[in-house]
Amino acid sequence: MSNLTELPKELPVPLDDGAADHLLGMKLPQVTLQATTGLQVNVGQIPGVLVLYCYPMTGQPNVPLPDGWDQIPGARGCTPQSCSFRDHYQEIRTLGAAVMGLSVQSTEYQREMAQRLHLPFPVLSDDNYEFQKALKLPAFQAAGMTLLKRVTLIARAGHILAVHYPVFPSDSDPQWVIERLVDLSLKF
C-alpha cells in the first residue's frame, strides 16, 4: 500500500491542454453544494476572495487506488495537495482569502478525509456535477468514474481572477496561490 500523503517520484507531468483557458474572468455559478462542515454553500455568493482548489479524488488508508492511477498525468496527489493547503491555511487567510476544496466525491467520503487530515476549511461535494458542468471544468475518466482534473481558482466577489491549470506537483499549489494573492492585492 502506498503512502497517500507523499507524492511518488517519476509521476507523469500533465500538459496544458487548454481545457481551462475559458475560466479566467468567468463568474462562479450560483450552485449550492454540501460542505464537510454540514453547511450548504452557494459558491457564487461567497463574498471577498475565495481560493477554490478542485481535485480528482482522495484515497483512503488501506483502500487501493484505481488501477493505473499513478500513470494518469495529474491524477495522483490529492491528499498532499489538501495537506499543503492545511499547512499554508493561516498564511492564505492572512492574505484575506477563504480556502475551500472541491471534488465529485460524496460529502461522507470527504468528511472522513477532512477529519483524518485535520483540514481547517470546508471541502465541497459536487457529486451531481452541477459546478463542473456550469463552468465546464476539465474532467477525465478513471475506473468508470468521471473525475475533475486538478484546477485552482481564485475569485473575488464571485469573479474568477486567476486560474492554476494544470497544477503540478499538487503540493506546490498553495505557493502559487500565495504568489497570486500578493500580486492581486497590489491591483485592488
CSV table of N, CA, C and O in Angstrom, one decimal, residues 32-41 52-53 55 58 82 99-126:
chain,number,residue,atom,x,y,z
A,32,THR,N,-25.4,25.6,-5.1
A,32,THR,CA,-25.3,25.3,-3.7
A,32,THR,C,-24.8,23.8,-3.5
A,32,THR,O,-25.4,22.9,-4.1
A,33,LEU,N,-23.7,23.7,-2.8
A,33,LEU,CA,-23.1,22.4,-2.6
A,33,LEU,C,-23.0,22.1,-1.1
A,33,LEU,O,-22.8,23.0,-0.3
A,34,GLN,N,-23.0,20.8,-0.8
A,34,GLN,CA,-22.9,20.4,0.6
A,34,GLN,C,-21.4,20.4,1.0
A,34,GLN,O,-20.5,20.0,0.2
A,35,ALA,N,-21.1,21.0,2.2
A,35,ALA,CA,-19.8,21.1,2.7
A,35,ALA,C,-19.5,20.1,3.8
A,35,ALA,O,-20.5,19.6,4.5
A,36,THR,N,-18.3,19.7,4.0
A,36,THR,CA,-17.9,18.8,5.1
A,36,THR,C,-18.2,19.4,6.5
A,36,THR,O,-18.3,18.6,7.4
A,37,THR,N,-18.5,20.7,6.6
A,37,THR,CA,-18.8,21.3,7.9
A,37,THR,C,-20.3,21.1,8.2
A,37,THR,O,-20.8,21.5,9.3
A,38,GLY,N,-21.1,20.6,7.2
A,38,GLY,CA,-22.5,20.4,7.4
A,38,GLY,C,-23.3,21.5,6.8
A,38,GLY,O,-24.6,21.4,6.7
A,39,LEU,N,-22.7,22.6,6.4
A,39,LEU,CA,-23.4,23.7,5.8
A,39,LEU,C,-23.6,23.5,4.3
A,39,LEU,O,-22.9,22.7,3.6
A,40,GLN,N,-24.6,24.2,3.7
A,40,GLN,CA,-24.8,24.3,2.3
A,40,GLN,C,-24.1,25.6,1.9
A,40,GLN,O,-24.4,26.6,2.5
A,41,VAL,N,-23.3,25.5,0.8
A,41,VAL,CA,-22.6,26.7,0.4
A,41,VAL,C,-22.9,27.0,-1.0
A,41,VAL,O,-22.8,26.2,-1.9
A,52,LEU,N,-10.4,28.3,-4.4
A,52,LEU,CA,-11.2,27.0,-4.6
A,52,LEU,C,-10.3,26.0,-5.4
A,52,LEU,O,-10.1,26.2,-6.6
A,53,TYR,N,-9.8,25.0,-4.7
A,53,TYR,CA,-9.0,24.0,-5.4
A,53,TYR,C,-9.8,22.8,-5.7
A,53,TYR,O,-10.5,22.3,-4.8
A,55,TYR,N,-10.1,19.0,-7.3
A,55,TYR,CA,-9.2,17.9,-7.4
A,55,TYR,C,-10.0,16.6,-7.7
A,55,TYR,O,-11.2,16.5,-7.5
A,58,THR,N,-9.6,11.9,-3.3
A,58,THR,CA,-8.6,11.5,-2.3
A,58,THR,C,-8.7,10.0,-2.1
A,58,THR,O,-9.8,9.4,-2.2
A,82,SER,N,-4.2,18.7,-0.4
A,82,SER,CA,-5.1,19.1,0.8
A,82,SER,C,-4.2,19.4,2.0
A,82,SER,O,-4.4,20.4,2.7
A,99,VAL,N,-10.5,29.6,1.9
A,99,VAL,CA,-10.0,28.4,1.2
A,99,VAL,C,-11.1,27.3,1.3
A,99,VAL,O,-11.7,27.1,2.3
A,100,MET,N,-11.3,26.7,0.1
A,100,MET,CA,-12.3,25.5,0.1
A,100,MET,C,-11.7,24.6,-1.0
A,100,MET,O,-11.1,25.0,-2.0
A,101,GLY,N,-11.9,23.3,-0.7
A,101,GLY,CA,-11.6,22.2,-1.7
A,101,GLY,C,-12.9,21.8,-2.3
A,101,GLY,O,-14.0,22.0,-1.8
A,102,LEU,N,-12.8,21.1,-3.5
A,102,LEU,CA,-14.0,20.6,-4.2
A,102,LEU,C,-13.6,19.4,-5.0
A,102,LEU,O,-12.6,19.4,-5.7
A,103,SER,N,-14.4,18.4,-4.8
A,103,SER,CA,-14.3,17.2,-5.7
A,103,SER,C,-15.7,16.6,-5.9
A,103,SER,O,-16.7,17.2,-5.4
A,104,VAL,N,-15.8,15.6,-6.7
A,104,VAL,CA,-17.1,15.0,-7.0
A,104,VAL,C,-17.4,13.8,-6.1
A,104,VAL,O,-18.4,13.1,-6.2
A,105,GLN,N,-16.6,13.6,-5.1
A,105,GLN,CA,-16.8,12.6,-4.1
A,105,GLN,C,-17.9,13.0,-3.2
A,105,GLN,O,-18.2,14.2,-3.0
A,106,SER,N,-18.5,12.0,-2.5
A,106,SER,CA,-19.7,12.3,-1.6
A,106,SER,C,-19.2,13.0,-0.4
A,106,SER,O,-18.0,13.0,0.0
A,107,THR,N,-20.1,13.8,0.2
A,107,THR,CA,-19.8,14.5,1.4
A,107,THR,C,-19.3,13.6,2.5
A,107,THR,O,-18.4,13.9,3.3
A,108,GLU,N,-19.9,12.4,2.6
A,108,GLU,CA,-19.5,11.4,3.7
A,108,GLU,C,-18.0,11.0,3.4
A,108,GLU,O,-17.2,10.9,4.4
A,109,TYR,N,-17.7,10.7,2.2
A,109,TYR,CA,-16.3,10.4,1.9
A,109,TYR,C,-15.3,11.5,2.2
A,109,TYR,O,-14.3,11.3,2.8
A,110,GLN,N,-15.7,12.7,1.8
A,110,GLN,CA,-14.9,13.9,2.0
A,110,GLN,C,-14.8,14.2,3.5
A,110,GLN,O,-13.7,14.6,4.0
A,111,ARG,N,-15.9,14.0,4.3
A,111,ARG,CA,-15.8,14.3,5.7
A,111,ARG,C,-14.8,13.4,6.4
A,111,ARG,O,-14.1,13.9,7.3
A,112,GLU,N,-14.7,12.1,6.1
A,112,GLU,CA,-13.8,11.2,6.7
A,112,GLU,C,-12.4,11.8,6.4
A,112,GLU,O,-11.5,11.8,7.3
A,113,MET,N,-12.1,12.2,5.2
A,113,MET,CA,-10.8,12.7,4.8
A,113,MET,C,-10.5,14.0,5.5
A,113,MET,O,-9.4,14.2,6.0
A,114,ALA,N,-11.4,14.9,5.6
A,114,ALA,CA,-11.2,16.2,6.2
A,114,ALA,C,-10.9,16.0,7.7
A,114,ALA,O,-10.0,16.7,8.2
A,115,GLN,N,-11.6,15.1,8.3
A,115,GLN,CA,-11.3,14.8,9.8
A,115,GLN,C,-10.0,14.2,9.9
A,115,GLN,O,-9.2,14.6,10.8
A,116,ARG,N,-9.7,13.2,9.1
A,116,ARG,CA,-8.4,12.5,9.2
A,116,ARG,C,-7.2,13.4,9.0
A,116,ARG,O,-6.2,13.3,9.6
A,117,LEU,N,-7.3,14.3,8.1
A,117,LEU,CA,-6.2,15.2,7.7
A,117,LEU,C,-6.3,16.5,8.5
A,117,LEU,O,-5.4,17.4,8.3
A,118,HIS,N,-7.3,16.7,9.4
A,118,HIS,CA,-7.4,17.9,10.2
A,118,HIS,C,-7.5,19.1,9.4
A,118,HIS,O,-6.8,20.1,9.6
A,119,LEU,N,-8.3,19.1,8.3
A,119,LEU,CA,-8.4,20.3,7.5
A,119,LEU,C,-9.2,21.4,8.2
A,119,LEU,O,-10.3,21.2,8.7
A,120,PRO,N,-8.7,22.6,8.2
A,120,PRO,CA,-9.4,23.7,8.9
A,120,PRO,C,-10.4,24.5,8.0
A,120,PRO,O,-10.9,25.6,8.4
A,121,PHE,N,-10.6,24.0,6.8
A,121,PHE,CA,-11.5,24.6,5.8
A,121,PHE,C,-12.5,23.6,5.3
A,121,PHE,O,-12.2,22.4,5.4
A,122,PRO,N,-13.6,24.0,4.7
A,122,PRO,CA,-14.6,23.1,4.2
A,122,PRO,C,-14.1,22.5,2.8
A,122,PRO,O,-13.4,23.1,2.1
A,123,VAL,N,-14.6,21.3,2.6
A,123,VAL,CA,-14.5,20.7,1.3
A,123,VAL,C,-15.9,20.5,0.7
A,123,VAL,O,-16.8,20.0,1.5
A,124,LEU,N,-16.1,20.9,-0.5
A,124,LEU,CA,-17.5,20.8,-1.1
A,124,LEU,C,-17.6,19.6,-2.0
A,124,LEU,O,-16.7,19.2,-2.7
A,125,SER,N,-18.8,19.0,-2.0
A,125,SER,CA,-19.1,17.9,-2.8
A,125,SER,C,-19.9,18.3,-4.0
A,125,SER,O,-21.0,18.9,-3.9
A,126,ASP,N,-19.4,18.1,-5.2
A,126,ASP,CA,-20.1,18.4,-6.5
A,126,ASP,C,-20.4,17.0,-7.1
A,126,ASP,O,-20.2,16.7,-8.3
